[in-house]
Short mmCIF file of C-alpha atoms and ligand atoms in Angstrom, two decimals:
data_model
loop_
_atom_site.label_atom_id
_atom_site.label_comp_id
_atom_site.label_asym_id
_atom_site.label_seq_id
_atom_site.Cartn_x
_atom_site.Cartn_y
_atom_site.Cartn_z
CA UNK A 195 -3.88 123.32 -127.66
CA UNK A 196 -7.44 122.78 -128.12
CA UNK A 197 -9.11 123.95 -131.43
CA UNK A 198 -12.42 123.87 -129.76
CA UNK A 199 -13.33 126.69 -127.34
CA UNK A 200 -16.62 126.87 -126.06
CA UNK A 201 -18.11 123.37 -126.26
CA UNK A 202 -16.61 120.68 -124.16
CA UNK A 203 -14.89 117.86 -126.06
CA UNK A 204 -14.74 114.59 -124.33
CA UNK A 205 -11.03 113.63 -124.05
CA UNK A 206 -10.40 109.91 -123.12
CA UNK A 207 -8.70 109.62 -119.63
CA UNK A 208 -7.08 106.41 -120.66
CA UNK A 209 -6.01 105.33 -124.16
CA UNK A 210 -4.71 101.92 -124.96
CA UNK A 211 -2.74 101.17 -128.22
CA UNK A 212 -1.86 97.94 -130.13
CA UNK A 213 1.23 99.45 -131.87
CA UNK A 214 1.01 97.16 -134.92
CA UNK A 215 2.59 97.40 -138.45
CA UNK A 216 6.27 97.84 -137.58
CA UNK A 217 7.36 94.72 -139.57
CA UNK A 218 5.51 95.74 -142.76
CA UNK A 219 6.71 99.15 -142.48
CA UNK A 220 10.28 97.85 -142.52
CA UNK A 221 9.57 95.17 -145.19
CA UNK A 222 8.24 97.78 -147.65
CA UNK A 223 11.58 99.56 -147.37
CA UNK A 224 13.53 96.15 -147.80
CA UNK A 225 14.79 96.74 -144.22
CA UNK A 226 15.09 94.19 -141.38
CA UNK A 227 12.07 93.93 -139.17
CA UNK A 228 13.89 95.28 -136.20
CA UNK A 229 14.47 98.63 -137.88
CA UNK A 230 10.62 98.76 -138.03
CA UNK A 231 10.55 98.35 -134.33
CA UNK A 232 13.19 101.03 -133.85
CA UNK A 233 11.08 103.46 -135.79
CA UNK A 234 8.11 102.26 -133.78
CA UNK A 235 9.98 103.33 -130.57
CA UNK A 236 10.57 106.83 -131.98
CA UNK A 237 6.81 107.01 -132.90
CA UNK A 238 5.91 106.23 -129.21
CA UNK A 239 8.16 108.95 -127.91
CA UNK A 240 6.67 111.59 -130.27
CA UNK A 241 2.93 110.69 -129.81
CA UNK A 242 3.32 110.32 -125.99
CA UNK A 243 3.70 114.03 -125.92
CA UNK A 244 0.66 114.59 -128.20
CA UNK A 245 -1.67 112.57 -125.94
CA UNK A 246 -0.33 114.14 -122.89
CA UNK A 247 -0.77 117.74 -124.38
CA UNK A 248 -4.47 116.73 -125.27
CA UNK A 249 -5.09 115.95 -121.53
CA UNK A 250 -4.94 112.09 -121.62
CA UNK A 251 -3.83 110.75 -118.24
CA UNK A 252 -2.88 107.22 -119.08
CA UNK A 253 -1.40 105.69 -122.14
CA UNK A 254 -0.96 101.95 -122.17
CA UNK A 255 0.85 100.47 -125.21
CA UNK A 256 1.33 96.89 -126.25
CA UNK A 257 5.00 96.43 -127.01
CA UNK A 258 5.59 92.64 -126.78
CA UNK A 259 2.82 90.12 -126.34
CA UNK A 260 3.19 86.77 -124.61
CA UNK A 261 2.79 85.23 -128.19
CA UNK A 262 5.56 87.28 -129.61
CA UNK A 263 8.22 84.69 -128.52
CA UNK A 264 7.08 82.70 -131.54
CA UNK A 265 8.95 85.23 -133.76
CA UNK A 266 12.43 84.50 -135.17
CA UNK A 267 15.12 84.75 -132.58
CA UNK A 268 16.68 87.43 -134.43
CA UNK A 269 13.76 89.77 -134.18
CA UNK A 270 12.94 88.77 -130.44
CA UNK A 271 16.50 89.61 -129.45
CA UNK A 272 16.31 92.66 -131.45
CA UNK A 273 13.37 93.82 -129.52
CA UNK A 274 15.03 93.08 -126.26
CA UNK A 275 18.14 95.07 -127.38
CA UNK A 276 15.98 98.01 -128.36
CA UNK A 277 14.49 98.11 -124.75
CA UNK A 278 17.83 98.30 -123.34
CA UNK A 279 19.11 101.04 -125.64
CA UNK A 280 15.82 102.92 -125.23
CA UNK A 281 15.87 102.99 -121.49
CA UNK A 282 19.57 104.04 -121.54
CA UNK A 283 19.01 106.66 -124.25
CA UNK A 284 15.55 108.20 -123.38
CA UNK A 285 14.72 107.53 -119.77
CA UNK A 286 16.38 110.80 -118.48
CA UNK A 287 14.31 112.93 -120.98
CA UNK A 288 11.00 111.08 -120.18
CA UNK A 289 11.66 111.36 -116.49
CA UNK A 290 12.19 115.15 -116.96
CA UNK A 291 9.05 115.64 -118.96
CA UNK A 292 6.95 114.20 -116.07
CA UNK A 293 6.12 110.74 -117.50
CA UNK A 294 5.48 107.98 -115.07
CA UNK A 295 6.50 104.54 -116.52
CA UNK A 296 5.21 101.25 -115.39
CA UNK A 297 5.80 97.83 -117.07
CA UNK A 298 2.97 95.40 -117.06
CA UNK A 299 3.50 91.72 -118.01
CA UNK A 300 5.14 88.50 -116.94
CA UNK A 301 8.73 89.67 -115.93
CA UNK A 302 9.75 86.22 -114.92
CA UNK A 303 10.77 85.27 -118.43
CA UNK A 304 12.89 88.29 -119.08
CA UNK A 305 16.67 88.34 -118.80
CA UNK A 306 18.03 89.88 -115.49
CA UNK A 307 19.46 92.74 -117.38
CA UNK A 308 16.19 93.47 -119.06
CA UNK A 309 14.27 93.36 -115.78
CA UNK A 310 16.94 95.88 -114.34
CA UNK A 311 16.38 98.25 -117.11
CA UNK A 312 12.59 98.20 -116.61
CA UNK A 313 12.97 98.37 -112.89
CA UNK A 314 15.20 101.50 -113.39
CA UNK A 315 12.54 102.97 -115.59
CA UNK A 316 9.81 102.50 -112.98
CA UNK A 317 11.94 103.59 -110.12
CA UNK A 318 13.24 106.85 -111.65
CA UNK A 319 9.87 108.09 -112.60
CA UNK A 320 7.83 107.06 -109.64
CA UNK A 321 7.09 110.59 -108.55
CA UNK A 322 5.85 111.74 -111.95
CA UNK A 323 2.24 112.63 -112.78
CA UNK A 324 1.99 114.38 -116.15
CA UNK A 325 1.07 111.01 -117.92
CA UNK A 326 1.19 107.41 -116.96
CA UNK A 327 2.82 105.35 -119.45
CA UNK A 328 2.27 101.71 -119.13
CA UNK A 329 4.41 99.38 -121.40
CA UNK A 330 2.89 95.94 -121.81
CA UNK A 331 5.91 93.59 -122.19
CA UNK A 332 5.48 89.92 -122.29
CA UNK A 333 1.91 90.74 -121.50
CA UNK A 334 -1.29 88.89 -122.45
CA UNK A 335 -4.90 89.61 -121.52
CA UNK A 336 -5.30 86.00 -120.42
CA UNK A 337 -2.17 85.85 -118.35
CA UNK A 338 -3.30 88.89 -116.53
CA UNK A 339 -6.75 87.24 -115.59
CA UNK A 340 -4.74 84.22 -114.46
CA UNK A 341 -2.30 86.02 -112.31
CA UNK A 342 -5.10 88.04 -110.65
CA UNK A 343 -6.79 84.91 -109.62
CA UNK A 344 -3.61 83.53 -108.38
CA UNK A 345 -3.07 86.52 -106.33
CA UNK A 346 -6.49 86.27 -104.86
CA UNK A 347 -5.97 82.74 -103.68
CA UNK A 348 -2.57 83.69 -102.42
CA UNK A 349 -4.16 86.51 -100.49
CA UNK A 350 -6.41 83.79 -98.98
CA UNK A 351 -9.92 84.86 -100.50
CA UNK A 352 -12.39 82.15 -100.53
CA UNK A 353 -14.62 81.61 -103.57
CA UNK A 354 -17.48 83.70 -102.01
CA UNK A 355 -15.06 86.68 -102.00
CA UNK A 356 -13.88 86.44 -105.49
CA UNK A 357 -15.92 88.94 -107.47
CA UNK A 358 -15.24 91.67 -110.11
CA UNK A 359 -13.82 94.20 -107.67
CA UNK A 360 -11.53 91.48 -106.03
CA UNK A 361 -9.99 90.63 -109.45
CA UNK A 362 -9.91 94.18 -110.74
CA UNK A 363 -7.77 95.13 -107.64
CA UNK A 364 -5.29 92.49 -108.65
CA UNK A 365 -5.25 92.99 -112.50
CA UNK A 366 -2.06 94.59 -113.79
CA UNK A 367 -3.69 97.94 -114.37
CA UNK A 368 -5.51 98.17 -111.03
CA UNK A 369 -4.04 101.71 -110.63
CA UNK A 370 -5.84 103.19 -113.61
CA UNK A 371 -9.41 103.57 -114.76
CA UNK A 372 -10.41 101.16 -117.60
CA UNK A 373 -9.29 102.29 -121.07
CA UNK A 374 -11.82 104.66 -122.70
CA UNK A 375 -10.29 104.33 -126.13
CA UNK A 376 -8.64 101.42 -127.71
CA UNK A 377 -6.51 102.09 -130.74
CA UNK A 378 -5.14 99.41 -133.18
CA UNK A 379 -2.79 100.58 -135.95
CA UNK A 380 -1.71 98.51 -138.98
CA UNK A 381 -5.22 97.52 -140.31
CA UNK A 382 -5.80 94.41 -138.54
CA UNK A 383 -9.16 94.39 -136.60
CA UNK A 384 -8.37 92.16 -133.72
CA UNK A 385 -7.63 92.37 -129.94
CA UNK A 386 -4.60 89.74 -130.13
CA UNK A 387 -4.80 89.07 -126.41
CA UNK A 388 -4.18 92.65 -125.28
CA UNK A 389 -6.34 94.10 -122.37
CA UNK A 390 -9.06 91.56 -122.37
CA UNK A 391 -10.73 92.40 -118.87
CA UNK A 392 -10.04 96.20 -118.89
CA UNK A 393 -11.48 96.78 -122.41
CA UNK A 394 -15.03 95.55 -121.57
CA UNK A 395 -16.36 99.05 -122.56
CA UNK A 396 -13.67 100.65 -124.36
CA UNK A 397 -14.34 102.53 -127.62
CA UNK A 398 -12.63 100.69 -130.46
CA UNK A 399 -10.80 102.55 -133.16
CA UNK A 400 -8.94 100.91 -135.96
CA UNK A 401 -6.30 102.71 -138.38
CA UNK A 402 -4.83 101.44 -141.45
CA UNK A 403 -1.66 103.60 -140.68
CA UNK A 404 1.53 101.48 -139.82
CA UNK A 405 2.50 102.22 -136.45
CA UNK A 406 5.94 103.89 -137.54
CA UNK A 407 3.87 106.32 -139.70
CA UNK A 408 1.40 107.25 -136.76
CA UNK A 409 1.64 110.79 -135.82
CA UNK A 410 -0.07 113.91 -134.59
CA UNK A 411 -2.68 114.10 -137.41
CA UNK A 412 -3.68 110.43 -136.61
CA UNK A 413 -3.68 111.18 -132.87
CA UNK A 414 -6.24 114.03 -133.69
CA UNK A 415 -8.30 111.73 -135.86
CA UNK A 416 -8.56 109.19 -133.20
CA UNK A 417 -9.36 111.62 -130.54
CA UNK A 418 -12.00 113.36 -132.72
CA UNK A 419 -13.55 109.91 -133.53
CA UNK A 420 -13.72 109.20 -129.82
CA UNK A 421 -15.36 112.71 -129.10
CA UNK A 422 -18.29 111.57 -131.38
CA UNK A 423 -18.92 108.24 -129.78
CA UNK A 424 -21.88 107.86 -127.42
CA UNK A 425 -21.07 105.61 -124.54
CA UNK A 426 -23.87 103.85 -122.95
CA UNK A 427 -22.35 101.07 -120.61
CA UNK A 428 -25.49 99.00 -121.19
CA UNK A 429 -27.97 101.82 -120.48
CA UNK A 430 -30.09 104.00 -122.72
CA UNK A 431 -29.23 107.20 -124.55
CA UNK A 432 -29.44 110.21 -122.05
CA UNK A 433 -32.07 112.09 -124.05
CA UNK A 434 -34.33 108.89 -124.04
CA UNK A 435 -34.33 108.34 -120.27
CA UNK A 436 -37.60 109.04 -118.72
CA UNK A 437 -37.25 112.07 -116.19
CA UNK A 438 -38.17 111.23 -112.61
CA UNK A 439 -41.81 111.60 -111.97
CA UNK A 440 -42.89 111.57 -115.66
C1 IPE B 87 3.99 95.19 -133.89
O1 IPE B 87 4.52 95.14 -135.13
C2 IPE B 87 5.10 95.41 -132.76
C3 IPE B 87 5.36 93.95 -132.16
C4 IPE B 87 4.66 92.91 -132.34
C5 IPE B 87 6.61 93.84 -131.33
P1 IPE B 87 4.72 93.88 -135.98
O2 IPE B 87 5.99 93.43 -135.91
O3 IPE B 87 3.62 92.99 -135.69
O4 IPE B 87 4.39 94.48 -137.45
P2 IPE B 87 3.65 93.68 -138.53
O5 IPE B 87 2.19 93.28 -138.00
O6 IPE B 87 4.46 92.42 -138.79
O7 IPE B 87 3.62 94.63 -139.81
C1 IPE B 88 -0.03 92.38 -131.17
O1 IPE B 88 0.40 92.52 -132.45
C2 IPE B 88 1.15 92.59 -130.32
C3 IPE B 88 1.81 94.00 -130.36
C4 IPE B 88 1.63 94.87 -131.02
C5 IPE B 88 2.89 94.05 -129.34
P1 IPE B 88 0.72 91.01 -133.38
O2 IPE B 88 1.25 91.66 -134.61
O3 IPE B 88 1.50 90.23 -132.44
O4 IPE B 88 -0.70 90.36 -133.42
P2 IPE B 88 -1.16 89.35 -134.48
O5 IPE B 88 -0.27 88.09 -134.55
O6 IPE B 88 -1.21 90.11 -135.86
O7 IPE B 88 -2.56 88.94 -134.06
MG1 MG B 89 1.70 92.60 -136.30
#
């Protein structure tokens, strides 16, 4: 429910989130890191609804980066296991709530079991429209640009035909408008190879909150900060532009 009645408050159509801080959340409690990831999954399920209720149409979350394979094998397999249990436990509920799930990233390195779980998540939500949840898994922004170039070449494009539109149409999020708001939790102020191409004009928002602690109040704070931003896309402020004929 909106707390503003008369004035229109800008709501981002597309929010991208680097869900960071799971490991620190666990460490502070002397728990294994994977417990932090489990809490992080619960957070996602909670805030997804908050964003949908506020009118956000697309939510894209960084769940596993192409660099996260560098982590201890126990943590990596723990994350993979979480995806499997998450899909079997929560997919039905998400599907019933109108969530459309897509997975973006390099699937080729994933186990057949994991690929099957992600395929099922995509297939069983294909008709949903309430909110588009894209899970970036084994995703890297540089990988995305490279795969778009490869697809352009495979489609037979010659150098003169390769332009921004040709690549944008082949990027992993080609179905969505570019993210309006980029949120990173956990206090780090870096992009860590998330959506490099797509965030060219995203508004950046950093929160010290560790991802498992992120909740409705933090969602509101991020959306309120966004509503105060003035986007220019390289132009000038609206009230500074010279009226026609002046
Ligand atoms: C982000 O949390 C989730 C993944 C990378 C899978 P981290 O695991 O990076 O948490 P910190 O940064 O170590 O606290
Ligand atoms: C980015 O967080 C990846 C995800 C949240 C999935 P990292 O924790 O991996 O990023 P760095 O290593 O701090 O840059
Ligand atoms: Mg981290």
